Amino acid sequence: MPVRAPDFEAEVRFLTADEGGRQGPAMQGYRPDIHYDDDETDQLWMIWPRFIDDIGQELQKGAVIPSLARAHFYIINTELRSTVHRARLREGVRFHICEGQHRVAACRVTKILSLHEDAA
């Protein structure tokens, strides 16, 4: 994981098994991809979450992630960060977390953090 500030924060609701989601809880440190809800392609993006507690501190590695959570998201590819994601991401944008092509969580951007700063 890059050592820099997160690009944005989002609300995350993991789908239940009955909704087609995960069979068990996710753990901090897992690295799924995302897909923008308004994108008609199957494009997945390497934008990895680090889940946070009620005061905004990232959970410890291996901690169980609750089904309703907040997360900091980090755009892994710095070139795509500036050429694609800066134009797409804003508060209110909806996306989902994917494990392969399998949707496991519905998400909504709540805050833009360091997205518009130059990556170190």
Backbone as a ProteinNet text record, in pm:
[ID]
protein_1_A
[PRIMARY]
MPVRAPDFEAEVRFLTADEGGRQGPAMQGYRPDIHYDDDETDQLWMIWPRFIDDIGQELQKGAVIPSLARAHFYIINTELRSTVHRARLREGVRFHICEGQHRVAACRVTKILSLHEDAA
[TERTIARY]
85	0	89.3	59.5	139.9	136.2	247.2	252.3	220.7	94.2	46.5	-95.8	-149.7	-285.8	-386.4	-500.5	-603.7	-661.6	-709.2	-766.4	-908.2	-987.6	-1125.4	-1177.4	-1292.7	-1358.8	-1497	-1546	-1677.1	-1747.1	-1879.6	-1962.8	-1961.8	-1958.5	-1955.9	-2062.6	-2145.5	-2241.9	-2216.2	-2164.8	-2142	-2275.6	-2290.6	-2411.4	-2417.5	-2536.9	-2554.2	-2536.5	-2521	-2510.2	-2636.1	-2754.4	-2880.4	-2885.8	-2813.6	-2807.8	-2698.7	-2627	-2519.9	-2382.1	-2372.6	-2245.4	-2158.3	-2067.1	-1972.4	-2043.8	-1980.6	-2032.9	-1990.3	-1884.2	-1834.2	-1779	-1742.1	-1693.3	-1555.8	-1530.1	-1397.1	-1309.5	-1179.1	-1082.5	-1001.2	-962	-878.7	-752.4	-717.6	-600.5	-636.2	-763.8	-800.8	-807.5	-779.7	-760.1	-851.3	-978	-1068.3	-1050.1	-1118.9	-1119.4	-1254.5	-1269.5	-1398.8	-1445.5	-1576.4	-1640	-1737.1	-1730	-1823.4	-1961.6	-2064.9	-2200.7	-2248.2	-2201.7	-2247.2	-2165.1	-2076.4	-1991.2	-2053.5	-2088.5	-2154.4	-2057.5	-1927	-1828.4	-1805.5	-1722.2	-1684.4	-1553.9	-1512.5	-1384.5	-1377.9	-1274.1	-1245.8	-1122.5	-1117.5	-1007.3	-941.6	-810.2	-732.7	-736.6	-842.9	-861.9	-894.9	-796.7	-806.4	-852	-938.9	-989.3	-903.9	-905.2	-856.3	-971	-1033.3	-1152.9	-1118.6	-1210.5	-1185.1	-1291.8	-1254.7	-1348.2	-1428.8	-1506.3	-1594.5	-1521	-1394.1	-1319	-1222.5	-1232.5	-1153.7	-1017.3	-988.5	-861.4	-875.5	-774	-779.9	-773.5	-857	-859	-725.9	-693.8	-570.3	-582.6	-469.7	-466.8	-526	-614.3	-677.7	-807	-841.6	-967	-1085.1	-1191.8	-1313.6	-1380.6	-1422.2	-1488.1	-1639.1	-1705.6	-1850.9	-1923.1	-2045.9	-2120.3	-2155	-2168.1	-2182.8	-2057.7	-1982.7	-1852.5	-1820.7	-1713.3	-1653.7	-1511.7	-1462.1	-1325.9	-1257.5	-1126.8	-1040.2	-1004.6	-1002.5	-968.6	-843.4	-756.4	-628.5	-625.7	-606.3	-593.7	-450.8	-434.6	-303	-220.5	-280.8	-207	-206.7	-90.7	-82.9	-112.7	-79.6	-112.2	-263.2	-331.4	-477.8	-546.4	-480.9	-534.1	-559.7	-463.1	-477.8	-552	-539	-599.4	-743.1	-783.7	-918.1	-997.7	-944.7	-1024.1	-1051.7	-962.5	-989.5	-1115.7	-1139.4	-1258.2	-1384.8	-1372.5	-1490.2	-1536.5	-1441.4	-1474.5	-1516.7	-1627.5	-1678.7	-1773.4	-1808.7	-1901.1	-2031.2	-2082.1	-2207.3	-2192	-2074.6	-2054.9	-2072.9	-2144.5	-2169.8	-2082.6	-2037.1	-1955.8	-1976.3	-1920	-1927.6	-1790.1	-1772.1	-1650.1	-1671.8	-1569.3	-1576.3	-1463.6	-1493.1	-1393.6	-1400.5	-1306.4	-1319.6	-1436.7	-1524.6	-1643.5	-1762.3	-1740.8	-1847.6	-1862.9	-1980.6	-2008.9	-2032.6	-1961.6	-1977.2	-2017.4	-2009.4	-2046.3	-2089.6	-2188.9	-2234.2	-2171.6	-2123.7	-2048.9	-2092.2	-2067.5	-2094.1	-1983.4	-1924	-1818.8	-1879.1	-1816.7	-1864.1	-1770.7	-1641.6	-1544.2	-1432.3	-1392.7	-1271	-1159	-1052.4	-942.4	-822.4	-727	-605.2	-608	-720.8	-731.4	-669.7	-685.4	-639.5	-499.3	-432.4	-292.6	-202.5	-81.4	13.2	57.3	60.2	104.6	254.4	296	438.8	504.8
-117.8	0	123.7	221.9	343.5	414.6	480.9	558	702.5	733.8	868.3	880.5	999.6	1023.1	952.5	913.3	850.8	951	901.1	986.8	1031.9	941.4	977.1	882.7	920.7	839.2	802.7	684.7	640.6	557.5	557.2	465.5	332.6	223.9	90.8	5.2	-59.6	-157	-288.6	-384.9	-517	-584.8	-644.4	-718.1	-844.9	-884.6	-1009.4	-1126.9	-1245.8	-1365.6	-1381.6	-1347.8	-1357.6	-1259.2	-1148.1	-1048.8	-1082.1	-1191.6	-1232.1	-1186.7	-1135.9	-1087.1	-1196.7	-1155.3	-1247.2	-1347.7	-1463.3	-1564.1	-1536.4	-1459.5	-1424.2	-1283.2	-1231.3	-1093.1	-1076.8	-956.7	-922.3	-879.7	-885	-844.1	-725.9	-637	-522.9	-573.5	-510.6	-550.6	-621.8	-653.9	-721.4	-619.3	-663.7	-573	-605.7	-569.3	-585.3	-468.2	-471.8	-361.7	-292.1	-181	-114.4	-102.9	-78.9	-51.4	63.4	166.8	279.5	235	270.2	227.9	283.7	402.2	462.1	418	322.6	272.6	145.9	150.7	36.2	-73.9	-49.5	-152.2	-242.2	-341.9	-430.5	-385.4	-261.1	-210	-210.2	-273.6	-270.9	-185.2	-117.2	-27.7	-68.8	-60.2	-91.1	31.4	39.4	144.4	69.9	62.6	-26.4	45.9	-21.4	38.9	6.4	99.2	76.7	124.3	32.3	63.2	139.6	229.5	318.9	303.4	345.2	340.6	470.3	486.3	602.1	735.6	733.8	859.3	878.5	792	808.5	742.9	661.2	589.4	456.9	423.3	297.1	179	77.9	-43.6	-116.7	-195.6	-273.8	-384.5	-421.5	-530.4	-656.4	-721.3	-843.9	-822.2	-696.8	-669.6	-704.1	-755.5	-785.6	-653.7	-642.1	-521.5	-539.1	-444.8	-456.3	-445.1	-492.4	-490.7	-348.4	-255.7	-114	-46.7	17.1	71.3	196.1	260.8	370	327.9	380.7	343	459.1	462.7	547.6	464.7	526.6	456.4	517.7	431.2	468.8	423.1	517.5	485.1	437.6	315.9	253	305.2	321	366.8	519.3	580	725.8	795.1	733.4	794.7	800	689.5	686.1	776.1	795.9	885.9	1023.2	1074	1207.7	1206.3	1102.4	1102.7	1050.8	969.9	912.2	951.6	921.2	927.7	1068.5	1162.3	1300.4	1355.3	1318.3	1365.8	1292.5	1170.2	1088.7	1101.3	1116.5	1111.2	1246.7	1245	1361.4	1307.9	1392.3	1347.4	1301.2	1188.8	1133.2	1026.1	1013.5	911	773	689.3	552.7	454.8	354.8	249.6	123.8	14.9	-106.3	-171.7	-245.8	-323.9	-459.1	-502.3	-629.6	-721.6	-848.2	-953.9	-1029.8	-1002.5	-1047.6	-972.1	-1037.3	-971.3	-976.8	-1029.7	-1049	-924	-862.7	-744.6	-787.5	-725.3	-764.7	-649.8	-523.7	-410.3	-292.6	-219.1	-95.4	20.4	122.4	231.3	366.7	471.5	608.7	697.4	778.7	871.8	977.1	997.2	1097.1	1215.7	1197.1	1305.9	1285	1394.1	1391.4	1436.4	1360.3	1390.6	1443.7	1360.1	1408.4	1384.2	1351.7	1317.2	1421.8	1547.7	1653.6	1703.1	1638.3	1671.9	1582.4	1626.5	1542.8	1429.5	1306.7	1188.6	1196	1149.2	1147.3	1027.1
0	0	0	-84.8	-87.3	48.1	79.9	204.3	167	163.5	133.4	185.6	176.8	224.6	134.4	190.4	107.5	8.3	-103.9	-207.7	-175.4	-119.1	-84	23.6	79.2	181.7	128.6	167	121.3	227.4	219.2	296.7	222.3	295.6	235.8	302.7	221.3	273.7	202.1	279.2	222.1	198.3	81	48.4	132.8	167.6	241.6	144.9	200.8	116.5	32.2	89.5	14.6	-101.8	-91.9	-199.9	-301.8	-278.2	-368.3	-324	-201.5	-149.5	-91.6	-7.5	55.6	146	163.9	255.9	400.3	417.4	550.1	547.4	663.4	667.7	603.9	557.4	505.9	622.9	603.1	705.5	652.9	743.6	705.6	636.1	527.8	450.8	321.8	305.2	180.9	69.2	-53.8	-166.1	-284	-271.1	-384.6	-481.3	-592.5	-687.5	-680.3	-754.8	-759.9	-903.8	-917.5	-1047	-1023.1	-1107.9	-1098	-1143.6	-1066.6	-1100.4	-1234.3	-1274.7	-1400.5	-1521.5	-1503.5	-1612.2	-1669.8	-1798.1	-1861.8	-1902.4	-1890.1	-1923.7	-1802.5	-1819.2	-1708.1	-1642.5	-1667.4	-1618.1	-1465	-1413.7	-1270.5	-1248.1	-1135.2	-1102.3	-972.8	-969.5	-848.6	-756.4	-680.8	-580.9	-452.1	-364.7	-249.7	-124	-46.9	76.4	198.8	292.7	429.4	516.8	587.3	663.6	790.8	829.4	942.3	1050.4	1173.3	1285.5	1292.1	1399.3	1414.3	1422.9	1462.1	1471.7	1353.9	1253.8	1132.5	1133.1	1233.5	1239.2	1165.1	1087	1013.8	1109.9	1084.5	1165.6	1150.5	1250.9	1245.4	1141.6	1082.8	984.6	1048	975.2	1022.8	1098.4	1130.3	1201.4	1110.4	1170.1	1095.4	1057.3	933.7	884.9	901.3	968.2	983.4	849.3	842.9	717.2	672	765.1	733.5	785.5	696.3	736	655.7	697.1	619.8	587.6	476.5	436.8	367.4	383.5	302.4	179.9	63.3	-59.8	-120.9	-170.4	-229.7	-374.8	-466.7	-608.3	-629.9	-675	-682.1	-800.5	-916.5	-1034.8	-1037	-1012.7	-1003.2	-1136.2	-1248.4	-1377.1	-1396.7	-1368	-1382.9	-1280.1	-1168.1	-1064.3	-1125.7	-1202.9	-1261.5	-1395.3	-1475.2	-1608.7	-1612.5	-1513.7	-1514.4	-1389.4	-1274.2	-1151.4	-1100.4	-1122.6	-1078.9	-1145.6	-1269	-1340.7	-1297.8	-1250.4	-1218.2	-1073.2	-982.9	-841	-786.8	-714.9	-642.8	-536.3	-440.3	-336.4	-400.2	-351.7	-401.3	-507.4	-569.5	-672.1	-609.2	-680.1	-632.4	-710.2	-638.7	-698.6	-616.6	-660.8	-580.7	-573.4	-466.3	-446.3	-512	-584.8	-656.5	-612.6	-610.2	-595.9	-727.5	-814.9	-953	-1012.2	-1084.6	-1139.9	-1043.7	-923.7	-825.3	-738.9	-740.4	-658.3	-514	-421.3	-281.1	-189.7	-236.8	-151.5	-236.8	-187.6	-249.5	-172.8	-245.5	-182.3	-237.6	-155.7	-197.7	-144.2	-231.8	-191.3	-99.3	17.5	112.9	126.6	97.1	108.1	6.9	-56.6	-138.3	-45.8	-38.9	52.9	-27.8	-61.9	-130.3	-281.5	-337.2	-478.7	-570.9	-539.9	-630.3	-599.7	-505.3	-476.3	-560.7	-586	-658.2	-568.5	-622.5	-545.7	-523.6	-407.1	-376.8	-440.6
[MASK]
++++++++++++++++++++++++++++++++++++++++++++++++++++++++++++++++++++++++++++++++++++++++++++++++++++++++++++++++++++++++

